Amino acid sequence: MAGRNKLVAANWKMNGSRADNERWLQAFRAAPAHCETIVCPPYVYLQQIVQGLAGTAAGIGAQNVSERTAGAWTGQVAAEMLLDSGASWVIVGHSERRAACGESDDVVAAKFERAVAAGLRPILCVGETLAQREQGRTQQVVAMQLDAVLRRCPAAQLAAGAVAYEPVWAIGTGRTATPQQAQEVHAAIRSRLASQDPAAAAVTRVLYGGSVKPANAQELFSQPDIDGGLIGGASLVAADFLAICAAAAR
Ligand code: 13P
């Protein structure tokens, strides 16, 4: 795992308020994280978080991006606007958007391509549902999600961002994949990337997401192909997020 620094990203989802965010920022600034970190607030708080994290090493990300260029697309936000607002990262293909907003593998791949074209670093989320896991289709589903992106973009562009393996059944459920279950899928993701570009695969960070907590982070992060985490619920509490970052730094 030479050359891959741990990365821990906070996905706040649709949570926060200006007052809550300010308290979070104060706690975060008081105890700098010891690994590379990214904070992904809702769009409307990007400016607040950019200002609040100025002077720290933390990166800023959005949670979604339009697959289209600027124009008459009511309610959508273009990749260039995110960059203009101070974001350098963006989450694409989160399972909550795949399920609730009907984002297909191809739409997710188009978002990925658009983000890269604009100069954003995408975090591509992949993962199977419980039914798919029980049918023994985990690796097939994840490979299809990955291949949709690889058809449009070379693997080196995934290395500039990150891949997040998020088993849908582990998100917000308190049920975490075991470190062995996660490692197995992370290794499969890396080998899929390696089949196209071994050098890119060796440096691409593959994050785990799904009920990561201070108590389970270190064991997950000690697996050879787990390069950090994408943290939902636990990232809303600055102390918990910092504890997870500390686990990544060990
Ligand atoms: P939880 O950490 O709340 O399970 O959410 C994980 C996730 O979806 C991060 O993107």
XYZ file of N, CA and C and ligand atoms in Angstrom:
760
model
N 0.807 -1.200 0.000
C 0.000 0.000 0.000
C 0.853 1.267 0.000
N 2.067 1.091 -0.548
C 2.971 2.239 -0.622
C 2.330 3.358 -1.426
N 2.533 4.573 -0.986
C 2.092 5.706 -1.787
C 0.653 6.119 -1.569
N -0.074 5.405 -0.718
C -1.469 5.815 -0.499
C -1.632 6.326 0.923
N -1.803 7.657 1.036
C -2.079 8.235 2.347
C -3.551 8.048 2.666
N -3.850 7.832 3.937
C -5.254 7.662 4.328
C -6.034 8.970 4.106
N -7.286 8.782 3.721
C -8.177 9.915 3.445
C -9.487 9.651 4.190
N -9.953 10.629 4.948
C -11.232 10.468 5.656
C -12.139 11.634 5.277
N -13.306 11.303 4.729
C -14.233 12.330 4.242
C -15.520 12.300 5.057
N -16.020 13.495 5.366
C -17.290 13.635 6.089
C -18.388 13.908 5.074
N -19.388 13.049 5.031
C -20.569 13.296 4.208
C -21.709 13.659 5.162
N -21.976 14.949 5.240
C -22.995 15.407 6.192
C -24.416 15.099 5.729
N -24.552 14.692 4.471
C -25.887 14.442 3.903
C -26.763 15.691 4.111
N -28.075 15.523 4.329
C -28.925 16.717 4.464
C -29.077 17.062 5.943
N -27.943 17.430 6.551
C -27.916 17.775 7.974
C -27.148 19.080 8.142
N -27.391 19.725 9.270
C -26.651 20.937 9.612
C -27.515 22.175 9.587
N -26.986 23.210 10.210
C -27.586 24.552 10.179
C -26.396 25.482 10.354
N -26.568 26.754 10.091
C -25.409 27.644 10.227
C -24.844 27.566 11.654
N -25.733 27.511 12.634
C -25.271 27.486 14.032
C -24.573 26.158 14.358
N -25.170 25.041 13.957
C -24.536 23.728 14.212
C -23.171 23.656 13.516
N -23.147 24.153 12.279
C -21.898 24.078 11.514
C -20.804 24.890 12.189
N -21.188 26.051 12.724
C -20.190 26.909 13.376
C -19.592 26.197 14.596
N -20.444 25.503 15.342
C -19.929 24.749 16.509
C -18.993 23.637 16.048
N -19.368 22.951 14.984
C -18.543 21.865 14.438
C -17.183 22.422 14.009
N -17.213 23.555 13.301
C -15.969 24.158 12.794
C -15.048 24.550 13.947
N -15.640 25.094 15.006
C -14.813 25.494 16.159
C -14.107 24.293 16.752
N -14.853 23.196 16.914
C -14.256 21.983 17.499
C -13.194 21.403 16.563
N -13.465 21.423 15.281
C -12.528 20.858 14.304
C -11.243 21.673 14.260
N -11.399 22.986 14.264
C -10.210 23.853 14.187
C -9.360 23.747 15.445
N -9.995 23.435 16.561
C -9.256 23.372 17.832
C -8.387 22.134 17.925
N -8.684 21.116 17.130
C -7.946 19.847 17.242
C -7.671 19.332 15.850
N -6.641 19.846 15.196
C -6.440 19.500 13.793
C -6.351 17.999 13.545
N -6.936 17.573 12.438
C -6.932 16.149 12.097
C -5.528 15.731 11.686
N -5.216 14.469 11.919
C -3.863 13.989 11.633
C -3.776 13.223 10.326
N -4.839 13.236 9.550
C -4.751 12.618 8.226
C -5.436 13.557 7.247
N -5.376 13.218 5.974
C -6.040 14.061 4.972
C -7.554 13.963 5.164
N -8.214 15.102 5.178
C -9.658 15.104 5.437
C -10.386 15.943 4.387
N -11.657 15.604 4.203
C -12.537 16.370 3.315
C -13.868 16.528 4.049
N -14.470 17.694 3.944
C -15.796 17.915 4.532
C -16.772 18.227 3.401
N -17.869 17.474 3.345
C -18.871 17.634 2.287
C -20.209 18.045 2.905
N -20.446 19.349 3.011
C -21.720 19.829 3.562
C -22.764 19.937 2.449
N -24.025 20.209 2.802
C -25.016 20.540 1.774
C -24.551 21.778 0.986
N -24.977 21.860 -0.276
C -24.566 22.973 -1.147
C -24.603 24.339 -0.455
N -25.734 24.601 0.203
C -25.962 25.965 0.703
C -24.988 26.359 1.805
N -24.301 25.373 2.374
C -23.327 25.692 3.430
C -21.889 25.655 2.934
N -21.695 25.439 1.635
C -20.314 25.351 1.121
C -19.505 26.588 1.482
N -20.088 27.760 1.234
C -19.332 29.000 1.497
C -18.946 29.102 2.966
N -19.892 28.764 3.840
C -19.601 28.833 5.281
C -18.452 27.907 5.650
N -18.464 26.707 5.083
C -17.427 25.731 5.436
C -16.086 26.122 4.795
N -16.136 26.643 3.569
C -14.896 27.107 2.933
C -14.252 28.189 3.805
N -15.062 29.129 4.256
C -14.514 30.204 5.094
C -14.046 29.657 6.438
N -14.838 28.761 7.002
C -14.522 28.234 8.332
C -13.289 27.350 8.352
N -12.972 26.750 7.207
C -11.798 25.863 7.171
C -10.594 26.522 6.493
N -10.730 27.810 6.164
C -9.599 28.517 5.538
C -8.396 28.434 6.478
N -7.253 28.145 5.917
C -6.041 28.064 6.739
C -5.811 26.680 7.323
N -6.778 25.765 7.192
C -6.559 24.382 7.609
C -6.234 23.568 6.351
N -5.811 22.327 6.552
C -5.463 21.488 5.394
C -6.677 20.757 4.843
N -7.842 20.918 5.477
C -9.011 20.135 5.064
C -9.495 20.543 3.679
N -9.908 19.564 2.885
C -10.510 19.824 1.587
C -12.014 19.977 1.743
N -12.638 20.586 0.738
C -14.087 20.795 0.782
C -14.690 20.072 -0.419
N -15.820 19.406 -0.177
C -16.482 18.713 -1.268
C -17.975 18.961 -1.254
N -18.596 18.796 -2.426
C -20.054 18.825 -2.515
C -20.546 17.377 -2.514
N -21.858 17.227 -2.384
C -22.431 15.878 -2.284
C -23.028 15.397 -3.602
N -23.078 16.287 -4.584
C -23.694 15.950 -5.864
C -23.266 17.014 -6.874
N -23.409 16.697 -8.146
C -23.106 17.663 -9.204
C -23.980 17.304 -10.404
N -24.317 18.295 -11.192
C -25.061 18.002 -12.422
C -24.136 17.361 -13.441
N -24.710 16.510 -14.268
C -23.930 15.912 -15.367
C -23.913 16.851 -16.577
N -24.568 18.003 -16.433
C -24.689 18.923 -17.560
C -23.860 20.183 -17.344
N -23.636 20.912 -18.425
C -22.985 22.217 -18.300
C -24.046 23.266 -17.998
N -23.607 24.457 -17.584
C -24.524 25.498 -17.115
C -25.601 25.807 -18.156
N -26.761 26.165 -17.677
C -27.854 26.499 -18.593
C -29.197 26.353 -17.907
N -30.227 26.080 -18.687
C -31.596 26.057 -18.177
C -31.916 24.708 -17.541
N -31.379 24.484 -16.361
C -31.599 23.238 -15.618
C -31.960 23.607 -14.184
N -33.204 23.958 -13.969
C -33.657 24.468 -12.678
C -33.287 23.524 -11.530
N -32.681 24.090 -10.524
C -32.371 23.310 -9.319
C -31.068 22.555 -9.392
N -30.394 22.592 -10.539
C -29.144 21.840 -10.661
C -27.949 22.750 -10.382
N -26.812 22.132 -10.057
C -25.595 22.896 -9.787
C -24.467 22.327 -10.652
N -23.835 23.204 -11.430
C -22.784 22.769 -12.359
C -21.441 22.605 -11.645
N -20.610 21.747 -12.206
C -19.293 21.480 -11.612
C -18.484 22.766 -11.457
N -18.551 23.630 -12.473
C -17.771 24.876 -12.409
C -18.226 25.758 -11.247
N -19.525 25.684 -10.918
C -20.043 26.499 -9.806
C -19.499 25.999 -8.470
N -19.333 24.688 -8.391
C -18.777 24.123 -7.151
C -17.339 24.592 -6.980
N -16.564 24.521 -8.052
C -15.180 25.006 -7.988
C -15.156 26.483 -7.616
N -16.068 27.236 -8.220
C -16.143 28.675 -7.998
C -16.501 28.976 -6.537
N -17.196 28.029 -5.897
C -17.589 28.215 -4.496
C -16.529 27.707 -3.528
N -15.440 27.175 -4.059
C -14.347 26.744 -3.176
C -14.272 25.251 -2.943
N -15.163 24.473 -3.577
C -15.083 23.014 -3.432
C -14.037 22.483 -4.407
N -13.304 21.465 -3.995
C -12.403 20.820 -4.956
C -12.761 19.344 -5.147
N -13.666 18.837 -4.323
C -14.089 17.444 -4.404
C -15.603 17.380 -4.611
N -16.079 16.231 -5.077
C -17.531 16.028 -5.131
C -17.832 14.530 -5.023
N -18.844 14.211 -4.241
C -19.312 12.825 -4.137
C -20.229 12.556 -5.336
N -19.996 11.463 -6.052
C -20.933 11.087 -7.115
C -21.402 9.644 -6.908
N -22.684 9.436 -7.202
C -23.217 8.085 -7.167
C -23.490 7.540 -5.785
N -23.735 8.425 -4.812
C -24.091 7.884 -3.494
C -25.362 7.038 -3.627
N -25.434 5.950 -2.885
C -26.567 5.027 -3.050
C -27.900 5.695 -2.723
N -27.876 6.713 -1.843
C -29.132 7.403 -1.539
C -29.649 8.128 -2.784
N -28.735 8.638 -3.604
C -29.149 9.291 -4.848
C -29.466 8.249 -5.925
N -28.698 7.184 -5.961
C -29.016 6.129 -6.940
C -30.439 5.620 -6.681
N -30.783 5.400 -5.400
C -32.086 4.810 -5.079
C -33.207 5.847 -5.139
N -33.027 6.985 -4.452
C -34.151 7.922 -4.308
C -34.282 8.848 -5.507
N -33.205 9.108 -6.207
C -33.264 10.052 -7.331
C -33.115 9.327 -8.661
N -33.089 8.008 -8.611
C -33.064 7.226 -9.852
C -31.804 7.400 -10.680
N -30.679 7.679 -10.049
C -29.441 7.837 -10.825
C -28.914 6.470 -11.267
N -28.888 6.271 -12.568
C -28.389 5.001 -13.117
C -26.863 5.001 -13.114
N -26.285 3.832 -13.371
C -24.824 3.745 -13.470
C -24.316 4.728 -14.522
N -25.074 4.869 -15.615
C -24.593 5.741 -16.692
C -24.692 7.215 -16.312
N -25.753 7.592 -15.608
C -25.863 8.991 -15.155
C -24.725 9.293 -14.177
N -24.457 8.358 -13.291
C -23.361 8.544 -12.331
C -22.038 8.702 -13.079
N -21.843 7.874 -14.094
C -20.602 7.964 -14.879
C -20.516 9.308 -15.599
N -21.667 9.807 -16.088
C -21.679 11.111 -16.761
C -21.329 12.224 -15.776
N -21.819 12.112 -14.543
C -21.479 13.103 -13.511
C -19.979 13.052 -13.218
N -19.470 11.834 -13.132
C -18.045 11.656 -12.866
C -17.222 12.342 -13.966
N -17.607 12.064 -15.211
C -16.875 12.611 -16.365
C -16.924 14.143 -16.362
N -18.105 14.679 -16.083
C -18.301 16.143 -16.063
C -17.464 16.779 -14.945
N -17.465 16.133 -13.771
C -16.704 16.652 -12.627
C -15.220 16.717 -12.981
N -14.708 15.636 -13.560
C -13.282 15.586 -13.914
C -12.969 16.643 -14.976
N -13.858 16.767 -15.965
C -13.622 17.734 -17.052
C -13.516 19.152 -16.497
N -14.269 19.424 -15.428
C -14.255 20.769 -14.852
C -13.081 20.970 -13.892
N -12.432 19.877 -13.496
C -11.299 20.000 -12.575
C -11.616 19.642 -11.138
N -12.791 19.034 -10.910
C -13.122 18.550 -9.560
C -12.556 17.147 -9.367
N -12.376 16.748 -8.128
C -11.913 15.392 -7.808
C -13.121 14.595 -7.305
N -13.607 13.648 -8.078
C -14.810 12.925 -7.662
C -14.522 11.769 -6.695
N -15.440 11.569 -5.782
C -15.433 10.368 -4.939
C -16.580 9.507 -5.461
N -16.241 8.439 -6.148
C -17.255 7.579 -6.772
C -17.731 6.530 -5.769
N -19.021 6.567 -5.435
C -19.566 5.585 -4.489
C -20.107 4.372 -5.249
N -19.754 3.209 -4.758
C -20.272 1.953 -5.306
C -20.688 1.067 -4.128
N -21.560 0.108 -4.396
C -21.943 -0.799 -3.316
C -23.214 -1.543 -3.642
N -23.363 -2.698 -3.011
C -24.494 -3.577 -3.284
C -25.576 -3.451 -2.215
N -26.803 -3.805 -2.591
C -27.882 -3.870 -1.608
C -27.787 -5.208 -0.854
N -28.582 -5.309 0.191
C -28.583 -6.565 0.960
C -29.029 -7.728 0.073
N -30.084 -7.490 -0.739
C -30.582 -8.568 -1.612
C -29.491 -9.010 -2.579
N -28.769 -8.057 -3.132
C -27.692 -8.412 -4.077
C -26.586 -9.199 -3.379
N -26.262 -8.807 -2.138
C -25.235 -9.576 -1.403
C -25.722 -10.998 -1.144
N -26.986 -11.096 -0.730
C -27.507 -12.438 -0.411
C -27.597 -13.325 -1.650
N -27.713 -12.688 -2.805
C -27.718 -13.462 -4.063
C -26.302 -13.759 -4.556
N -25.300 -13.331 -3.805
C -23.910 -13.575 -4.195
C -23.448 -12.696 -5.344
N -24.123 -11.540 -5.497
C -23.823 -10.692 -6.665
C -22.990 -9.454 -6.331
N -22.433 -9.403 -5.125
C -21.730 -8.185 -4.697
C -20.672 -7.733 -5.701
N -19.769 -8.640 -6.054
C -18.648 -8.216 -6.912
C -19.118 -7.853 -8.310
N -20.159 -8.545 -8.771
C -20.713 -8.253 -10.102
C -21.326 -6.843 -10.139
N -22.084 -6.507 -9.088
C -22.749 -5.196 -9.036
C -21.707 -4.085 -8.969
N -20.714 -4.275 -8.102
C -19.687 -3.253 -7.934
C -18.884 -3.102 -9.237
N -18.607 -4.215 -9.901
C -17.857 -4.155 -11.166
C -18.658 -3.401 -12.222
N -19.984 -3.613 -12.269
C -20.805 -2.894 -13.248
C -20.788 -1.385 -12.989
N -20.865 -1.014 -11.702
C -20.856 0.407 -11.348
C -19.519 1.047 -11.730
N -18.450 0.299 -11.507
C -17.098 0.780 -11.822
C -16.890 0.846 -13.344
N -17.340 -0.199 -14.043
C -17.131 -0.274 -15.494
C -17.855 0.851 -16.227
N -19.021 1.277 -15.685
C -19.750 2.375 -16.330
C -18.865 3.621 -16.371
N -18.103 3.842 -15.312
C -17.186 4.996 -15.281
C -15.971 4.730 -16.159
N -15.443 3.515 -16.092
C -14.227 3.202 -16.866
C -14.481 3.243 -18.381
N -15.743 3.089 -18.784
C -16.054 3.210 -20.215
C -15.902 4.659 -20.696
N -16.075 5.603 -19.778
C -15.999 7.019 -20.155
C -14.656 7.663 -19.796
N -14.028 7.157 -18.743
C -12.834 7.822 -18.210
C -11.743 6.794 -17.963
N -10.490 7.124 -18.249
C -9.410 6.193 -17.927
C -9.232 6.049 -16.411
N -8.689 4.916 -15.995
C -8.548 4.634 -14.560
C -7.728 5.697 -13.840
N -6.822 6.358 -14.552
C -5.997 7.397 -13.913
C -6.868 8.511 -13.340
N -8.046 8.718 -13.933
C -8.929 9.775 -13.412
C -9.595 9.356 -12.106
N -9.712 8.060 -11.881
C -10.209 7.622 -10.577
C -9.141 7.832 -9.512
N -7.879 7.705 -9.943
C -6.778 7.906 -8.998
C -6.728 9.354 -8.515
N -7.167 10.288 -9.363
C -7.165 11.699 -8.964
C -8.258 11.985 -7.939
N -9.277 11.157 -7.917
C -10.328 11.278 -6.922
C -10.205 10.125 -5.932
N -11.302 9.412 -5.744
C -11.283 8.238 -4.867
C -12.501 7.391 -5.208
N -12.450 6.134 -4.793
C -13.619 5.260 -4.881
C -14.061 4.998 -3.445
N -15.364 4.999 -3.198
C -15.855 4.648 -1.860
C -16.737 3.410 -1.986
N -16.336 2.347 -1.306
C -17.186 1.161 -1.247
C -18.134 1.325 -0.078
N -19.436 1.432 -0.400
C -20.445 1.628 0.635
C -21.547 0.580 0.464
N -21.436 -0.539 1.175
C -22.526 -1.522 1.086
C -23.822 -0.881 1.585
N -24.861 -0.911 0.759
C -26.085 -0.170 1.074
C -26.665 -0.625 2.417
N -26.521 -1.913 2.719
C -27.099 -2.479 3.943
C -26.349 -2.017 5.197
N -25.209 -1.368 5.018
C -24.424 -0.911 6.180
C -24.554 0.588 6.403
N -25.299 1.277 5.518
C -25.374 2.737 5.609
C -26.467 3.158 6.574
N -26.070 3.842 7.639
C -27.033 4.379 8.594
C -27.773 3.311 9.376
N -27.288 2.083 9.315
C -28.007 0.986 9.947
C -27.337 0.544 11.242
N -26.109 1.022 11.459
C -25.336 0.527 12.600
C -24.697 -0.813 12.292
N -25.009 -1.379 11.135
C -24.450 -2.662 10.722
C -23.252 -2.394 9.817
N -22.075 -2.770 10.261
C -20.873 -2.498 9.469
C -20.452 -3.777 8.775
N -19.899 -3.644 7.576
C -19.249 -4.815 6.976
C -18.093 -5.196 7.891
N -17.817 -6.483 8.019
C -16.644 -6.855 8.800
C -15.413 -6.378 8.021
N -14.307 -6.163 8.715
C -13.094 -5.745 7.987
C -12.760 -6.724 6.871
N -13.024 -8.019 7.072
C -12.717 -9.016 6.036
C -13.665 -8.872 4.848
N -14.960 -8.670 5.133
C -15.925 -8.482 4.030
C -15.559 -7.254 3.209
N -15.207 -6.178 3.914
C -14.862 -4.947 3.201
C -13.577 -5.142 2.407
N -12.574 -5.724 3.032
C -11.288 -5.928 2.351
C -11.465 -6.726 1.055
N -12.324 -7.736 1.112
C -12.539 -8.583 -0.074
C -13.048 -7.734 -1.260
N -14.005 -6.845 -0.974
C -14.557 -6.027 -2.063
C -13.555 -4.951 -2.479
N -12.850 -4.377 -1.497
C -11.833 -3.361 -1.846
C -10.762 -3.959 -2.758
N -10.354 -5.179 -2.462
C -9.329 -5.831 -3.292
C -9.883 -6.081 -4.696
N -11.169 -6.445 -4.764
C -11.785 -6.693 -6.082
C -11.854 -5.391 -6.883
N -12.174 -4.287 -6.208
C -12.226 -2.980 -6.888
C -10.833 -2.647 -7.434
N -9.817 -2.841 -6.587
C -8.463 -2.499 -7.033
C -8.044 -3.397 -8.210
N -8.427 -4.651 -8.162
C -7.976 -5.520 -9.248
C -8.730 -5.188 -10.541
N -9.981 -4.734 -10.413
C -10.716 -4.275 -11.609
C -10.008 -3.063 -12.228
N -9.580 -2.137 -11.384
C -8.857 -0.962 -11.887
C -7.520 -1.390 -12.500
N -6.879 -2.366 -11.844
C -5.562 -2.821 -12.312
C -5.648 -3.483 -13.672
N -6.812 -4.085 -13.973
C -6.938 -4.735 -15.275
C -6.878 -3.684 -16.387
N -7.207 -2.446 -16.056
C -7.086 -1.386 -17.064
C -5.769 -0.619 -16.935
N -5.326 -0.393 -15.695
C -4.134 0.441 -15.485
C -3.526 0.107 -14.112
N -2.560 -0.799 -14.073
C -2.002 -1.237 -12.783
C -1.405 -0.092 -11.963
N -0.764 0.856 -12.636
C -0.136 1.955 -11.887
C -1.207 2.825 -11.228
N -2.283 3.105 -11.963
C -3.371 3.913 -11.401
C -4.033 3.163 -10.240
N -4.221 1.854 -10.417
C -4.875 1.057 -9.367
C -4.066 1.091 -8.072
N -2.752 1.103 -8.212
C -1.885 1.051 -7.020
C -1.974 2.326 -6.198
N -2.344 3.437 -6.828
C -2.380 4.705 -6.083
C -3.796 5.209 -5.808
N -4.819 4.513 -6.331
C -6.203 4.970 -6.113
C -6.638 4.654 -4.686
N -7.163 5.687 -4.023
C -7.657 5.435 -2.662
C -9.065 4.866 -2.704
N -9.232 3.731 -2.042
C -10.546 3.093 -1.951
C -10.993 3.210 -0.496
N -12.034 4.031 -0.296
C -12.527 4.327 1.054
C -13.657 3.367 1.400
N -13.821 3.094 2.687
C -14.968 2.305 3.122
C -15.995 3.239 3.764
N -17.272 3.023 3.457
C -18.335 3.795 4.100
C -19.473 2.885 4.505
N -20.052 3.161 5.657
C -21.172 2.346 6.155
C -21.001 2.108 7.633
N -21.596 3.009 8.437
C -21.558 2.878 9.898
C -20.132 2.837 10.469
N -19.236 3.621 9.871
C -17.906 3.762 10.491
C -18.053 4.634 11.733
N -17.447 4.175 12.830
C -17.518 4.867 14.118
C -16.101 4.885 14.706
N -15.882 5.722 15.736
C -14.555 5.686 16.370
C -14.190 4.262 16.817
N -15.186 3.480 17.239
C -14.902 2.150 17.795
C -14.500 1.117 16.739
N -14.924 1.286 15.503
C -14.578 0.253 14.508
C -13.615 0.747 13.431
N -13.280 2.036 13.471
C -12.509 2.626 12.374
C -11.125 1.989 12.226
N -10.450 1.818 13.342
C -9.056 1.388 13.224
C -8.933 -0.006 12.597
N -9.842 -0.899 12.989
C -9.763 -2.259 12.449
C -10.057 -2.249 10.942
N -11.029 -1.442 10.551
C -11.323 -1.338 9.115
C -10.127 -0.753 8.368
N -9.571 0.326 8.916
C -8.504 1.043 8.207
C -7.190 0.263 8.194
N -7.087 -0.785 9.007
C -5.832 -1.548 9.018
C -5.795 -2.597 7.903
N -6.911 -2.746 7.182
C -6.917 -3.700 6.063
C -6.072 -3.146 4.909
N -5.387 -4.041 4.178
C -4.421 -3.542 3.186
C -5.017 -2.695 2.068
N -6.288 -2.947 1.691
C -6.859 -2.176 0.582
C -7.881 -1.141 1.037
N -7.952 -0.885 2.326
C -8.862 0.160 2.828
C -8.019 1.397 3.151
N -8.279 2.453 2.380
C -7.408 3.629 2.441
C -8.054 4.806 3.155
N -9.054 4.517 3.986
C -9.731 5.579 4.715
C -11.222 5.350 4.663
N -12.000 6.408 4.949
C -13.442 6.208 5.057
C -14.248 7.384 4.543
N -15.501 7.081 4.215
C -16.504 8.109 3.901
C -17.544 7.983 5.013
N -17.608 9.010 5.840
C -18.319 8.897 7.111
C -19.611 9.696 7.078
N -20.720 9.051 7.383
C -22.008 9.735 7.424
C -22.313 10.214 8.833
N -23.188 9.499 9.519
C -23.684 9.919 10.832
C -22.599 10.364 11.810
N -21.530 9.594 11.908
C -20.501 9.924 12.905
C -19.729 11.192 12.547
N -19.835 11.634 11.294
C -19.092 12.849 10.920
C -19.795 14.116 11.400
N -21.041 13.981 11.847
C -21.778 15.163 12.303
C -21.314 15.631 13.681
N -20.650 14.731 14.394
C -20.112 15.068 15.716
C -18.608 15.256 15.532
N -18.141 16.486 15.687
C -16.736 16.788 15.362
C -15.784 15.866 16.124
N -16.075 15.608 17.378
C -15.160 14.772 18.181
C -15.089 13.350 17.614
N -16.215 12.837 17.157
C -16.218 11.485 16.579
C -15.469 11.470 15.250
N -15.708 12.496 14.450
C -15.007 12.570 13.157
C -13.497 12.654 13.395
N -13.089 13.464 14.360
C -11.658 13.598 14.663
C -11.089 12.295 15.208
N -11.881 11.567 15.973
C -11.405 10.269 16.495
C -11.216 9.285 15.350
N -12.098 9.344 14.361
C -11.965 8.466 13.184
C -10.713 8.866 12.390
N -10.482 10.170 12.268
C -9.259 10.631 11.573
C -8.016 10.165 12.327
N -8.093 10.193 13.644
C -6.931 9.749 14.451
C -6.693 8.260 14.228
N -7.782 7.485 14.093
C -7.633 6.052 13.836
C -6.953 5.822 12.488
N -7.268 6.691 11.526
C -6.651 6.561 10.199
C -5.169 6.889 10.239
N -4.799 7.743 11.167
C -3.395 8.186 11.236
C -2.516 7.174 11.975
N -3.132 6.211 12.652
C -2.326 5.266 13.436
C -1.679 4.206 12.563
P -23.249 6.229 7.843
O -21.817 6.456 8.293
O -24.240 7.105 8.541
O -23.600 4.771 7.832
O -23.301 6.715 6.301
C -22.333 6.249 5.426
C -22.468 7.004 4.158
O -23.446 6.872 3.446
C -21.402 7.952 3.814
O -21.549 8.436 2.518
